[in-house]
Coordinates of C-alpha atoms in Angstrom, one line a residue:
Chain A
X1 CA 19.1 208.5 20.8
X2 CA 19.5 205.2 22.3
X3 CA 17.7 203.8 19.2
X4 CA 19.8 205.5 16.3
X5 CA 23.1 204.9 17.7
X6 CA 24.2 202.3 20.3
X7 CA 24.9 203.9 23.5
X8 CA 28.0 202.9 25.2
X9 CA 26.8 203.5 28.6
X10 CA 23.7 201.5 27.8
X11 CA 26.0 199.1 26.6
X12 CA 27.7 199.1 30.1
X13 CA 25.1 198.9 32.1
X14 CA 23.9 195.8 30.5
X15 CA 26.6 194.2 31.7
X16 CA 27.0 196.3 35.2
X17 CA 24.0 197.7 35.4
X18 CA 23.2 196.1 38.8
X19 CA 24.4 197.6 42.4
X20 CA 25.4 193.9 43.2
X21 CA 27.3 193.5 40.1
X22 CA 29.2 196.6 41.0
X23 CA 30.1 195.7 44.2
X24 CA 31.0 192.3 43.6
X25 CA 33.9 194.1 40.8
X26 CA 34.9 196.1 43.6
X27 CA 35.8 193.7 46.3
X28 CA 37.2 191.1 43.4
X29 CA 40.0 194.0 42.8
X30 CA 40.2 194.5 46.5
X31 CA 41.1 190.7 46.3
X32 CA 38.9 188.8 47.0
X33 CA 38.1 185.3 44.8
X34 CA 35.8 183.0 46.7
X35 CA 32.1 182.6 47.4
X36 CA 32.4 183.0 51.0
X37 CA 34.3 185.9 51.1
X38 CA 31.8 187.9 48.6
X39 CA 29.3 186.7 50.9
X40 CA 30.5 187.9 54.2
X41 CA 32.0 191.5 52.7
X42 CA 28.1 192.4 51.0
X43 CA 26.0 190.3 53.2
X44 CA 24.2 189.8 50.4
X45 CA 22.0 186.2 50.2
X46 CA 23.3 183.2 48.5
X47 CA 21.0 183.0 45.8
X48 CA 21.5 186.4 44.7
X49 CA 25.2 186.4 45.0
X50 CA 24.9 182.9 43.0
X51 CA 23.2 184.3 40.1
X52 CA 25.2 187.9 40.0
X53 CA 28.5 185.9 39.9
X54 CA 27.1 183.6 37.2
X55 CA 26.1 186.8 34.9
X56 CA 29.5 188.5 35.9
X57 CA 30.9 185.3 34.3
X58 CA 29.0 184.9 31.5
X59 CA 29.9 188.3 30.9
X60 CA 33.2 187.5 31.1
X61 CA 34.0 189.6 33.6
X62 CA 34.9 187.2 36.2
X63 CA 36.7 184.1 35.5
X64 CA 36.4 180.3 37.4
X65 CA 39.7 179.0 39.1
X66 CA 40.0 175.6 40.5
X67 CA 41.7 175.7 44.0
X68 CA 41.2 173.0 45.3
X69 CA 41.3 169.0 43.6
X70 CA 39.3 167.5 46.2
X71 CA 36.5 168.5 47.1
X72 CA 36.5 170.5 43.4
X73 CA 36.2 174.1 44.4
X74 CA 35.8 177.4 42.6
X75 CA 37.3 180.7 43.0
X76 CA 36.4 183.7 40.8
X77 CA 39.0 186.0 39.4
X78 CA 38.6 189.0 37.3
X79 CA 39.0 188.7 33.3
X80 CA 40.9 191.6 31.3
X81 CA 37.4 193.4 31.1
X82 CA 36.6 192.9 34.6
X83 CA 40.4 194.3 35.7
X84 CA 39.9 197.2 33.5
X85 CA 36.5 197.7 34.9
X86 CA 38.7 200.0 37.7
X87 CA 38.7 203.1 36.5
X88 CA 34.7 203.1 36.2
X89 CA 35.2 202.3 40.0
X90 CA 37.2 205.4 40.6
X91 CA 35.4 207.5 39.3
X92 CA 32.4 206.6 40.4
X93 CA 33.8 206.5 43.9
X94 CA 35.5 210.1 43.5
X95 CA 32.2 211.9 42.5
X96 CA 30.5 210.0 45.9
X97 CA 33.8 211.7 47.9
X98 CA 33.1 215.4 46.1
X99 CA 29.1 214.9 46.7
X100 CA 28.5 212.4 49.4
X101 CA 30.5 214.0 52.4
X102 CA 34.2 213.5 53.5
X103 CA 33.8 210.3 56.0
X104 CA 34.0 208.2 52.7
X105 CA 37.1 205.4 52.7
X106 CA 39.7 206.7 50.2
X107 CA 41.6 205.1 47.3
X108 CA 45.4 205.1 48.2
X109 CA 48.2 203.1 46.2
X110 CA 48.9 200.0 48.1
X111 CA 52.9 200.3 47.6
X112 CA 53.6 203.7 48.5
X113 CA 50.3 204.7 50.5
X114 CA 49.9 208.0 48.4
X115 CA 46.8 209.3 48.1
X116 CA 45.0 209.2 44.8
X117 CA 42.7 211.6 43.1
X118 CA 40.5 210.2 40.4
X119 CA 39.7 212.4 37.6
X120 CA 38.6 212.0 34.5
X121 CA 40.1 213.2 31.1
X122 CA 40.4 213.5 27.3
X123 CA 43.3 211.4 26.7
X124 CA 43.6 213.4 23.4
X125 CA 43.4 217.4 25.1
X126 CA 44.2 216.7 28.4
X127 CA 41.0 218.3 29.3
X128 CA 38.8 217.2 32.1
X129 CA 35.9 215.3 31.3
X130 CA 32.6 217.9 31.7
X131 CA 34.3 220.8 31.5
X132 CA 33.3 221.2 27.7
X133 CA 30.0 220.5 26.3
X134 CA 30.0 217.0 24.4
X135 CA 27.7 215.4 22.2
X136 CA 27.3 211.5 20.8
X137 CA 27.9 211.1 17.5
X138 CA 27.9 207.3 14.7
X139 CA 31.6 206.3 14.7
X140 CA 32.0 208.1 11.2
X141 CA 30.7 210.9 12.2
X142 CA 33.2 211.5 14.4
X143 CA 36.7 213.6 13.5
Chain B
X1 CA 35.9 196.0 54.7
X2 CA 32.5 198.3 53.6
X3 CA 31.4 197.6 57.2
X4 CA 34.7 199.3 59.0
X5 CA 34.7 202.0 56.0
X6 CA 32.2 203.9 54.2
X7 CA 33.0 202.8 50.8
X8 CA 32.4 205.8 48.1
X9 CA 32.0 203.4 45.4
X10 CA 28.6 201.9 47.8
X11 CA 27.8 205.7 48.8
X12 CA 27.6 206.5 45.1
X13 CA 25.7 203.2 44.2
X14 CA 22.9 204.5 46.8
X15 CA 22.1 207.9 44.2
X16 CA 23.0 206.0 41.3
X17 CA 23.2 202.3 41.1
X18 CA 20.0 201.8 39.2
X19 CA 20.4 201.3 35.6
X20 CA 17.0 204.1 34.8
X21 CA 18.7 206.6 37.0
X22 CA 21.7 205.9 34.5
X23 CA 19.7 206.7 31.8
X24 CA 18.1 209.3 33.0
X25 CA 21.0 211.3 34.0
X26 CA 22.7 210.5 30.5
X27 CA 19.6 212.2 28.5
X28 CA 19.7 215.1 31.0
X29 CA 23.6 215.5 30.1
X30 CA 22.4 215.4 26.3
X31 CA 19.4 217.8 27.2
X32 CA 16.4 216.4 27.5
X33 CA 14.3 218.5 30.8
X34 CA 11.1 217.0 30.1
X35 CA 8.9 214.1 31.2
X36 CA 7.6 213.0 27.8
X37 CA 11.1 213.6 26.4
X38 CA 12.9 211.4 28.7
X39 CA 9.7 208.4 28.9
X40 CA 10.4 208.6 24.4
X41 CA 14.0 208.2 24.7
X42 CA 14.0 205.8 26.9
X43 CA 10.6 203.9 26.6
X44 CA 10.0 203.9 30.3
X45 CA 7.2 203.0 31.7
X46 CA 5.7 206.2 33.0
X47 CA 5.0 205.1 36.6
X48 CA 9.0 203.7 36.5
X49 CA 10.4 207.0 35.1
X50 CA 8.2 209.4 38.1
X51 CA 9.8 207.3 40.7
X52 CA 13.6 207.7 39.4
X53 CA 12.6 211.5 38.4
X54 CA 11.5 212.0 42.3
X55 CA 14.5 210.0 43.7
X56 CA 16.7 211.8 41.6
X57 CA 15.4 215.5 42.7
X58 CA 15.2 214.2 46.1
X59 CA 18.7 213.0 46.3
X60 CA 19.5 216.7 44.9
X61 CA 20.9 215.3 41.0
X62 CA 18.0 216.7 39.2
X63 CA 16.2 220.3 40.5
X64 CA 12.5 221.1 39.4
X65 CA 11.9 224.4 36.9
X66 CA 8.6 225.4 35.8
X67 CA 8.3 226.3 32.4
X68 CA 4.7 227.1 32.2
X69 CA 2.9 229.1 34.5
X70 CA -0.9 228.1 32.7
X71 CA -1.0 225.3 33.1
X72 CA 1.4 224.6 35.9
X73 CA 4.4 222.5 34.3
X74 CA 7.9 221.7 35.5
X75 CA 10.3 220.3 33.8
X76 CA 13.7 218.5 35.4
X77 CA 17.2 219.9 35.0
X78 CA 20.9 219.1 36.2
X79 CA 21.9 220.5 39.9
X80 CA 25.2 220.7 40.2
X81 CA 26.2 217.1 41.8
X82 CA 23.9 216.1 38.7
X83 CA 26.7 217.7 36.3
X84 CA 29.3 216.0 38.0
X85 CA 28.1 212.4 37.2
X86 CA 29.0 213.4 33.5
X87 CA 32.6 212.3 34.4
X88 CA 31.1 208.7 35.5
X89 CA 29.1 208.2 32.5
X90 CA 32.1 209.2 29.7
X91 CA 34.1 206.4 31.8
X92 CA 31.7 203.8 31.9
X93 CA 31.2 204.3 28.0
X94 CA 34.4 204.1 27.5
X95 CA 35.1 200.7 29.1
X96 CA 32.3 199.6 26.9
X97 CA 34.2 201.0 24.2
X98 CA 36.9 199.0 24.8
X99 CA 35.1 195.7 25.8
X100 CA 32.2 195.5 23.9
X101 CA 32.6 196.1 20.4
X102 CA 33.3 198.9 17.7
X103 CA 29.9 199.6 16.9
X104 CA 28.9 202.0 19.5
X105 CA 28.4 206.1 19.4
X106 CA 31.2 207.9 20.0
X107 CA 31.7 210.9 22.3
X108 CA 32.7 214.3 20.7
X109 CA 32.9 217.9 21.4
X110 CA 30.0 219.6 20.9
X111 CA 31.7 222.5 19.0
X112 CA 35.2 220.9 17.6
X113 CA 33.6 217.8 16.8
X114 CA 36.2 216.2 17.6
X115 CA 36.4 212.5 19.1
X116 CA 37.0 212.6 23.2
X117 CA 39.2 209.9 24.2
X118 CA 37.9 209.6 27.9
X119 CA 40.4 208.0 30.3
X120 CA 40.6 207.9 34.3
X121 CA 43.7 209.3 35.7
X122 CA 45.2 210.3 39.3
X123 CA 45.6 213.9 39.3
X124 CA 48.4 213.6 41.1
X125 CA 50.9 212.0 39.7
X126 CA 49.2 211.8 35.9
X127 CA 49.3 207.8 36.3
X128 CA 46.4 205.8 35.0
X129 CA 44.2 204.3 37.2
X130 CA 44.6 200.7 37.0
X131 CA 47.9 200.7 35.9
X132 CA 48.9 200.3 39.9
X133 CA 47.2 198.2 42.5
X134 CA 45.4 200.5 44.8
X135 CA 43.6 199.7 48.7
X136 CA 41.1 201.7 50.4
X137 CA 42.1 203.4 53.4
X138 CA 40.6 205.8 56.2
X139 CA 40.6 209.3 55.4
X140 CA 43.4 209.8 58.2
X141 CA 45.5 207.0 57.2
X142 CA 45.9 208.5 53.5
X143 CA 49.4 210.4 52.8

């Protein structure tokens, strides 16, 4: 299938198909923007956070910001792709909390410290997602 | 902040944060059970695609069934937790949908036909997610 039509989630994954890559997304829309800070959150090593954040940009999910003259220094901040990149986050996050145990950090809104439920649906029926069986189908194929 | 929590989007990454596994678990949501239908699809190496098929089973996403008794054969289907993740994979094609070009295979219902618009909501209140700026929080300090 993956040869007939291009797959969207093989699409995805060529981009964030990476654990690192993933993590990196979340903690930039958790806030943080600089080297260091990715560094200390994922204790992951230098070189490899070097060369994720470099793909992340390419990517153009991630985008440089000077903030500081002198010495030049780098911050990264996420791109329109990489912002909308959240939902994937959510989701993904939400299945962990209804299949990984309830000790699991939750997603609240920051203003109003609700608590949020992620769930997927058909923007179209209102139906949630894997409730109905679905197939993939070219563009034109499609009603 | 994954240190003083147990993130879910880390705890997810941990079953899932392998792009095969990704793969895998997409061509069992379009049915494919067996080995030599998932190594085609895919072009896996065969020694690659055993190791996800056994991590996946062990983790409990994919169960074993035997479908030949002469000679012994088994072939690999969704669990329920497995069946979940079709939520996460609809999301992430749909943010490649939306940031990587117009060419890709759509999603539709297998009897209507028609197109599935998949989009990430809080069942709450209805809001999209993204559309707010969310924090993670304890499980006791959520509303």
């Amino acid at each position: 299938m993956a040869r007939l039509l291009p797959c969207p989630v093989a699409r995805a994954l060529d981009f964030a198909g990476d654990p690192w890559s993933i993590l990196i997304l979340r903690d930039a829309h958790l806030g943080f923007t600089r080297f260091q800070e990715f560094r200390k959150s994922l204790r992951i090593a230098p070189t490899v956070l070097t060369r994720r954040l470099t793909a992340l940009h390419k990517d153009g999910l991630l985008e440089k910001r000077l903030y500081s003259e002198r010495p030049p220094r780098e911050e990264y901040v996420l791109t329109d792709a990489g912002r909308d990149f959240v939902p994937v986050l959510m989701i993904l996050g939400a299945w962990a909390h209804r299949n990984c145990g309830s000790n699991l950090a939750r997603y609240v809104d920051a203003e109003t410290s609700t608590k949020i439920e992620p769930v997927a649906v058909d923007a179209v029926t209102g139906a949630r997602l894997g409730s109905r069986p679905i197939r993939m189908a070219a563009v034109h194929d499609a009603a």
